[in-house]
Coordinates of C-alpha atoms in Angstrom, one line a residue:
X1469 CA 150.0 9.4 116.9
X1470 CA 148.2 12.0 118.9
X1471 CA 145.1 11.0 120.9
X1472 CA 142.5 13.7 121.3
X1473 CA 139.9 13.6 124.1
X1474 CA 136.6 15.1 123.2
X1475 CA 135.7 18.0 125.5
X1476 CA 132.4 19.9 125.3
X1477 CA 133.0 23.6 124.6
X1478 CA 132.0 25.8 127.5
X1479 CA 130.9 28.9 125.6
X1480 CA 127.9 29.0 123.3
X1481 CA 128.5 29.1 119.5
X1482 CA 127.7 32.5 118.1
X1483 CA 126.4 30.9 114.9
X1484 CA 123.5 29.3 116.9
X1485 CA 121.5 32.5 117.0
X1486 CA 119.0 34.1 114.7
X1487 CA 118.8 37.9 114.3
X1488 CA 115.8 38.0 116.7
X1489 CA 117.7 36.0 119.3
X1490 CA 120.8 38.2 119.0
X1491 CA 118.7 41.3 119.3
X1492 CA 117.2 40.0 122.5
X1493 CA 120.7 39.1 123.8
X1494 CA 122.4 42.4 123.1
X1495 CA 119.6 44.3 124.8
X1496 CA 119.0 42.1 127.9
X1497 CA 122.5 40.9 128.6
X1498 CA 124.8 43.6 127.3
X1499 CA 122.5 46.7 127.5
X1500 CA 123.3 47.5 123.9
X1501 CA 120.9 49.0 121.3
X1502 CA 118.8 46.4 119.5
X1503 CA 120.3 47.0 116.1
X1504 CA 123.6 45.6 117.3
X1505 CA 122.1 42.1 117.1
X1506 CA 121.6 42.5 113.3
X1507 CA 125.1 43.9 113.0
X1508 CA 126.6 40.8 114.7
X1509 CA 124.5 38.5 112.5
X1510 CA 125.5 40.2 109.3
X1511 CA 129.2 40.1 110.2
X1512 CA 129.0 36.3 110.8
X1513 CA 128.5 35.7 107.1
X1514 CA 131.3 37.9 105.8
X1515 CA 134.1 35.4 106.2
X1516 CA 135.3 36.7 109.6
X1517 CA 136.6 34.4 112.3
X1518 CA 136.9 36.7 115.4
X1519 CA 134.8 39.3 117.2
X1520 CA 137.6 41.8 116.9
X1521 CA 136.9 42.0 113.1
X1522 CA 133.5 43.4 113.8
X1523 CA 134.8 46.9 113.2
X1524 CA 131.5 48.9 113.7
X1525 CA 131.0 47.5 117.2
X1526 CA 132.4 49.3 120.3
X1527 CA 135.7 47.8 121.4
X1528 CA 134.4 47.0 124.9
X1529 CA 131.4 45.3 123.5
X1530 CA 133.6 43.2 121.2
X1531 CA 135.8 42.2 124.2
X1532 CA 132.7 41.0 126.1
X1533 CA 131.4 39.1 123.1
X1534 CA 134.8 37.4 122.9
X1535 CA 134.6 36.4 126.6
X1536 CA 131.1 35.0 126.5
X1537 CA 130.8 33.4 123.0
X1538 CA 133.0 31.4 120.7
X1539 CA 133.2 31.2 116.9
X1540 CA 132.3 27.7 115.9
X1541 CA 134.7 26.3 113.4
X1542 CA 135.5 23.2 111.6
X1543 CA 139.1 22.1 111.3
X1544 CA 140.3 20.4 108.1
X1545 CA 141.9 17.0 108.7
X1546 CA 142.0 15.6 105.2
X1547 CA 140.8 16.6 101.7
X1548 CA 140.2 14.4 98.8
X1549 CA 139.7 15.6 95.2
X1550 CA 137.9 13.4 92.7
X1551 CA 138.7 13.0 89.0
X1552 CA 135.4 14.9 88.3
X1553 CA 136.6 17.7 90.7
X1554 CA 134.2 16.8 93.5
X1555 CA 135.9 17.5 96.8
X1556 CA 135.4 15.7 100.1
X1557 CA 136.5 17.1 103.4
X1558 CA 137.1 15.3 106.6
X1559 CA 136.7 17.9 109.3
X1560 CA 136.7 18.0 113.1
X1561 CA 134.0 19.8 115.1
X1562 CA 134.9 21.9 118.2
X1563 CA 134.5 18.7 120.4
X1564 CA 136.7 16.7 118.0
X1565 CA 134.0 14.6 116.5
X1566 CA 134.6 14.1 112.8
X1567 CA 132.2 14.5 109.9
X1568 CA 132.5 14.5 106.1
X1569 CA 131.3 17.3 103.8
X1570 CA 131.2 17.2 100.0
X1571 CA 131.5 20.0 97.5
X1572 CA 130.1 19.3 94.0
X1573 CA 130.3 21.7 91.1
X1574 CA 127.6 22.0 88.5
X1575 CA 126.9 24.5 85.7
X1576 CA 124.6 26.4 88.0
X1577 CA 127.2 26.7 90.8
X1578 CA 128.5 24.9 93.8
X1579 CA 126.3 22.4 95.7
X1580 CA 127.2 21.5 99.3
X1581 CA 126.3 18.0 100.7
X1582 CA 126.0 18.5 104.4
X1583 CA 125.9 16.1 107.3
X1584 CA 123.2 16.5 110.0
X1585 CA 124.5 13.9 112.5
X1586 CA 127.8 12.3 113.6
X1587 CA 127.0 8.8 112.5
X1588 CA 123.5 7.6 112.0
X1589 CA 120.9 5.4 113.7
X1590 CA 119.1 4.1 110.6
X1591 CA 121.6 1.4 109.5
X1592 CA 120.5 1.3 105.9
X1593 CA 122.1 -1.8 104.3
X1594 CA 124.0 -0.1 101.5
X1595 CA 125.0 3.1 103.4
X1596 CA 128.3 3.5 105.2
X1597 CA 127.2 6.4 107.4
X1598 CA 125.9 4.3 110.2
X1599 CA 128.4 1.5 110.2
X1600 CA 130.3 3.0 113.1
X1601 CA 127.2 3.8 115.1
X1602 CA 125.6 7.0 116.2
X1603 CA 127.5 9.6 118.2
X1604 CA 125.4 12.8 118.4
X1605 CA 123.2 15.3 116.5
X1606 CA 124.8 18.2 114.8
X1607 CA 123.6 21.7 115.7
X1608 CA 122.1 24.1 113.3
X1609 CA 125.2 26.2 113.8
X1610 CA 127.4 23.3 112.8
X1611 CA 125.4 22.8 109.6
X1612 CA 125.8 26.5 108.8
X1613 CA 129.5 26.2 109.5
X1614 CA 129.8 23.4 106.9
X1615 CA 128.6 25.9 104.2
X1616 CA 131.0 28.6 105.4
X1617 CA 133.8 26.1 105.4
X1618 CA 133.2 25.2 101.8
X1619 CA 132.9 28.8 100.8
X1620 CA 136.2 29.5 102.6
X1621 CA 137.9 26.6 100.8
X1622 CA 136.6 27.5 97.3
X1623 CA 136.3 31.3 97.6
X1624 CA 132.9 30.8 95.9
X1625 CA 129.3 31.1 97.1
X1626 CA 127.4 27.9 97.8
X1627 CA 124.4 28.0 95.4
X1628 CA 122.5 24.9 96.7
X1629 CA 122.5 22.6 99.7
X1630 CA 121.6 18.9 100.0
X1631 CA 121.1 17.4 103.4
X1632 CA 122.4 14.0 102.2
X1633 CA 125.6 13.6 104.2
X1634 CA 126.0 11.5 107.3
X1635 CA 122.9 11.2 109.5
X1636 CA 119.1 11.2 109.1
X1637 CA 117.9 14.8 108.9
X1638 CA 114.4 14.1 110.3
X1639 CA 115.9 12.4 113.3
X1640 CA 117.4 15.8 114.1
X1641 CA 114.3 17.7 113.2
X1642 CA 114.6 20.7 115.7
X1643 CA 118.1 21.6 114.7
X1644 CA 117.4 21.0 111.0
X1645 CA 114.4 23.3 111.2
X1646 CA 116.5 26.0 112.8
X1647 CA 119.1 25.5 110.1
X1648 CA 116.4 26.3 107.5
X1649 CA 115.6 29.6 109.3
X1650 CA 119.3 30.6 109.6
X1651 CA 120.4 29.7 106.1
X1652 CA 117.4 31.4 104.5
X1653 CA 117.8 34.7 106.4
X1654 CA 118.5 37.6 103.9
X1655 CA 121.0 39.1 106.3
X1656 CA 123.0 35.9 106.3
X1657 CA 123.6 33.4 103.6
X1658 CA 120.2 34.3 101.9
X1659 CA 119.8 30.8 100.4
X1660 CA 116.4 30.3 98.7
X1661 CA 114.4 27.4 100.1
X1662 CA 114.0 26.0 96.5
X1663 CA 117.8 25.4 96.5
X1664 CA 117.6 23.1 99.5
X1665 CA 117.0 19.3 99.4
X1666 CA 116.4 17.2 102.4
X1667 CA 116.8 13.4 102.0
X1668 CA 115.1 11.0 104.5
X1669 CA 114.7 7.3 104.8
X1670 CA 111.2 7.8 105.9
X1671 CA 110.3 8.8 109.5
X1672 CA 106.6 9.2 108.8
X1673 CA 105.6 11.5 111.8
X1674 CA 108.5 13.9 111.0
X1675 CA 107.4 14.1 107.3
X1676 CA 104.1 15.4 108.6
X1677 CA 105.9 17.9 110.8
X1678 CA 108.0 19.0 107.9
X1679 CA 104.9 19.5 105.8
X1680 CA 103.5 21.8 108.5
X1681 CA 106.6 24.1 108.1
X1682 CA 105.3 24.6 104.6
X1683 CA 108.5 25.8 103.1
X1684 CA 109.3 25.1 99.5
X1685 CA 112.3 22.8 99.9
X1686 CA 112.7 19.6 97.9
X1687 CA 111.9 16.5 99.9
X1688 CA 113.7 13.4 98.7
X1689 CA 112.6 9.9 100.0
X1690 CA 115.1 7.1 100.0
X1691 CA 112.7 4.3 98.8
X1692 CA 114.9 1.7 97.1
X1693 CA 112.3 -1.0 96.9
X1694 CA 108.6 -1.4 96.0
X1695 CA 107.9 -4.2 98.5
X1696 CA 108.0 -4.2 102.3
X1697 CA 109.9 -7.5 102.2
X1698 CA 112.9 -6.1 100.3
X1699 CA 112.7 -2.5 101.7
X1700 CA 112.8 -3.8 105.3
X1701 CA 116.1 -5.4 104.6
X1702 CA 117.6 -2.5 102.8
X1703 CA 116.0 0.3 104.9
X1704 CA 115.3 -1.1 108.4
X1705 CA 113.0 1.9 109.4
X1706 CA 110.5 0.3 107.0
X1707 CA 109.7 -2.2 109.7
X1708 CA 108.3 0.6 111.8
X1709 CA 106.9 2.7 108.9
X1710 CA 106.0 0.4 106.0
X1711 CA 105.6 1.5 102.5
X1712 CA 101.8 2.1 102.7
X1713 CA 102.3 4.5 105.6
X1714 CA 105.2 6.2 104.0
X1715 CA 103.4 6.8 100.7
X1716 CA 100.3 8.2 102.6
X1717 CA 102.6 10.6 104.3
X1718 CA 104.0 11.6 100.9
X1719 CA 100.5 12.2 99.5
X1720 CA 99.7 14.3 102.6
X1721 CA 102.9 16.2 102.1
X1722 CA 102.1 17.1 98.5
X1723 CA 98.6 18.1 99.5
X1724 CA 99.9 20.6 102.0
X1725 CA 103.0 22.0 100.2
X1726 CA 102.1 21.5 96.5
X1727 CA 105.7 20.4 96.0
X1728 CA 106.9 17.5 93.9
X1729 CA 108.6 14.7 95.9
X1730 CA 111.8 13.0 94.7
X1731 CA 112.2 9.3 95.3
X1732 CA 115.7 8.0 95.4
X1733 CA 116.1 4.4 94.1
X1734 CA 119.5 2.7 94.3
X1735 CA 119.5 -0.2 91.9
X1736 CA 121.2 -3.3 93.2
X1737 CA 121.9 -6.2 90.9
X1738 CA 119.5 -9.2 91.4
X1739 CA 117.8 -7.5 94.3
X1740 CA 115.6 -4.6 93.2
X1741 CA 116.5 -4.0 89.6
X1742 CA 114.2 -6.4 87.7
X1743 CA 111.4 -5.3 85.2
X1744 CA 108.9 -6.7 87.7
X1745 CA 110.2 -4.4 90.4
X1746 CA 109.9 -1.4 88.0
X1747 CA 106.3 -2.4 87.3
X1748 CA 105.6 -2.6 91.0
X1749 CA 107.2 0.8 91.6
X1750 CA 105.3 2.4 88.8
X1751 CA 102.0 1.1 90.3
X1752 CA 102.9 2.5 93.8
X1753 CA 103.7 5.9 92.5
X1754 CA 100.8 6.5 90.1
X1755 CA 98.7 9.5 90.9
X1756 CA 101.5 11.0 93.1
X1757 CA 103.3 14.2 92.1
X1758 CA 106.8 12.8 92.1
X1759 CA 110.1 12.2 90.3
X1760 CA 112.3 9.1 90.6
X1761 CA 116.1 9.3 90.7
X1762 CA 117.6 6.0 89.6
X1763 CA 121.1 5.5 91.1
X1764 CA 123.3 2.4 90.4
X1765 CA 124.3 1.5 94.0
X1766 CA 127.7 2.9 95.0
X1767 CA 130.3 0.6 96.5
X1768 CA 130.4 0.5 100.3
X1769 CA 131.3 -2.2 102.8
X1770 CA 128.0 -3.9 102.0
X1771 CA 128.3 -6.8 99.6
X1772 CA 126.1 -5.3 96.9
X1773 CA 126.8 -4.9 93.2
X1774 CA 125.5 -2.1 91.0
X1775 CA 123.1 -3.2 88.3
X1776 CA 124.1 -3.1 84.7
X1777 CA 123.7 0.1 82.7
X1778 CA 121.3 -1.6 80.4
X1779 CA 119.1 -2.7 83.3
X1780 CA 119.1 0.9 84.7
X1781 CA 117.9 2.2 81.3
X1782 CA 115.2 -0.5 81.0
X1783 CA 114.0 0.3 84.5
X1784 CA 113.7 3.9 83.5
X1785 CA 111.8 3.1 80.3
X1786 CA 109.3 1.0 82.2
X1787 CA 108.6 3.8 84.8
X1788 CA 108.3 6.4 82.0
X1789 CA 105.9 4.1 80.0
X1790 CA 103.6 4.3 83.0
X1791 CA 103.8 8.0 83.3
X1792 CA 106.3 8.2 86.1
X1793 CA 109.0 10.7 85.5
X1794 CA 112.4 9.1 86.1
X1795 CA 116.0 10.1 85.5
X1796 CA 119.4 8.4 86.0
X1797 CA 121.5 10.3 88.4
X1798 CA 125.0 11.3 87.4
X1799 CA 127.3 9.9 90.0
X1800 CA 130.0 12.3 91.4
X1801 CA 132.9 11.6 93.7
X1802 CA 132.6 7.8 93.6
X1803 CA 136.4 7.4 93.3
X1804 CA 136.9 9.2 96.6
X1805 CA 134.0 7.6 98.4
X1806 CA 132.0 10.9 98.3
X1807 CA 129.0 9.6 96.4
X1808 CA 125.5 8.7 97.7
X1809 CA 125.8 6.3 100.7
X1810 CA 129.6 6.5 101.0
X1811 CA 130.1 9.1 103.6
X1812 CA 131.0 7.8 107.0
X1813 CA 132.4 8.6 110.4
X1814 CA 134.9 5.8 110.8
X1815 CA 137.4 8.4 111.9
X1816 CA 135.6 8.8 115.3
X1817 CA 138.2 6.8 117.1
X1818 CA 139.4 10.2 118.5
X1819 CA 142.7 9.8 116.7
X1820 CA 144.4 12.0 114.2
X1821 CA 147.5 10.8 112.4

């Protein structure tokens, strides 16, 4: 067994920079024409892994770039393939922290489920991601590199992204915001904002900050209960930002962005799956532009059982009878622990077998 000690990389990751930042760097630091910045940026998204592959840059300039920057990369440790062809990758970052990434395939193309943190601080009761604690935020570059990793593995373009892996995206707001800018750039991955979903457990002030960005991503709220008593057990952040505050933030978000919000609701047997709970949820969400994703809770270390299929269907009917749009989410990757709430960082013991 080999023990790896995490060492912080000394050179900055070239994927960290926007076109404008690279243009400023090539002029001020390297005394190169401004257009070289865009050339570098465009090369980064063509599947290359070394500065020497940037064939339209002068050789001396490539050598200097190589000395002063590094290509961020994720190293594959383990790959799991589900019966439904969902793929989960355990990868190591440059400093040897581990994260998990999931590739899902739909009729419209490949969707990438990305992590935004190593571990998580939120400690939601049914989620495995925070069980081993919180280690650090991921950078915007490392989020970009997760997409590039999946594209390299599959030889296909990623068509949509969900920030639903390990971590709470709004707890890493600055880097996630930069990720939006980088992933949307037409000279890079050119991913439309409407093909990006951000899932949060409900950090109210950051929902307001996200609204001010006013970009047409899909906001998904992990609600999971219609009462503060139950939600505070399942989603501890509710003790700081209770349901009334959260829903007001959602109303404000819709008013600014005009975008429909998705509420994720994991149904847990004998806890939040009763018809009475469905009635309470319908009352909460009336007059709000929203959609509810009903998810039979996936197995984790938590001692919860998924509700019966008949209960899920009845819950859906009750919501719909009150005018609340609701669907039952198709679960992918459950057999390889790649479904909602199952990603984790239990490999962060710095050991690789």
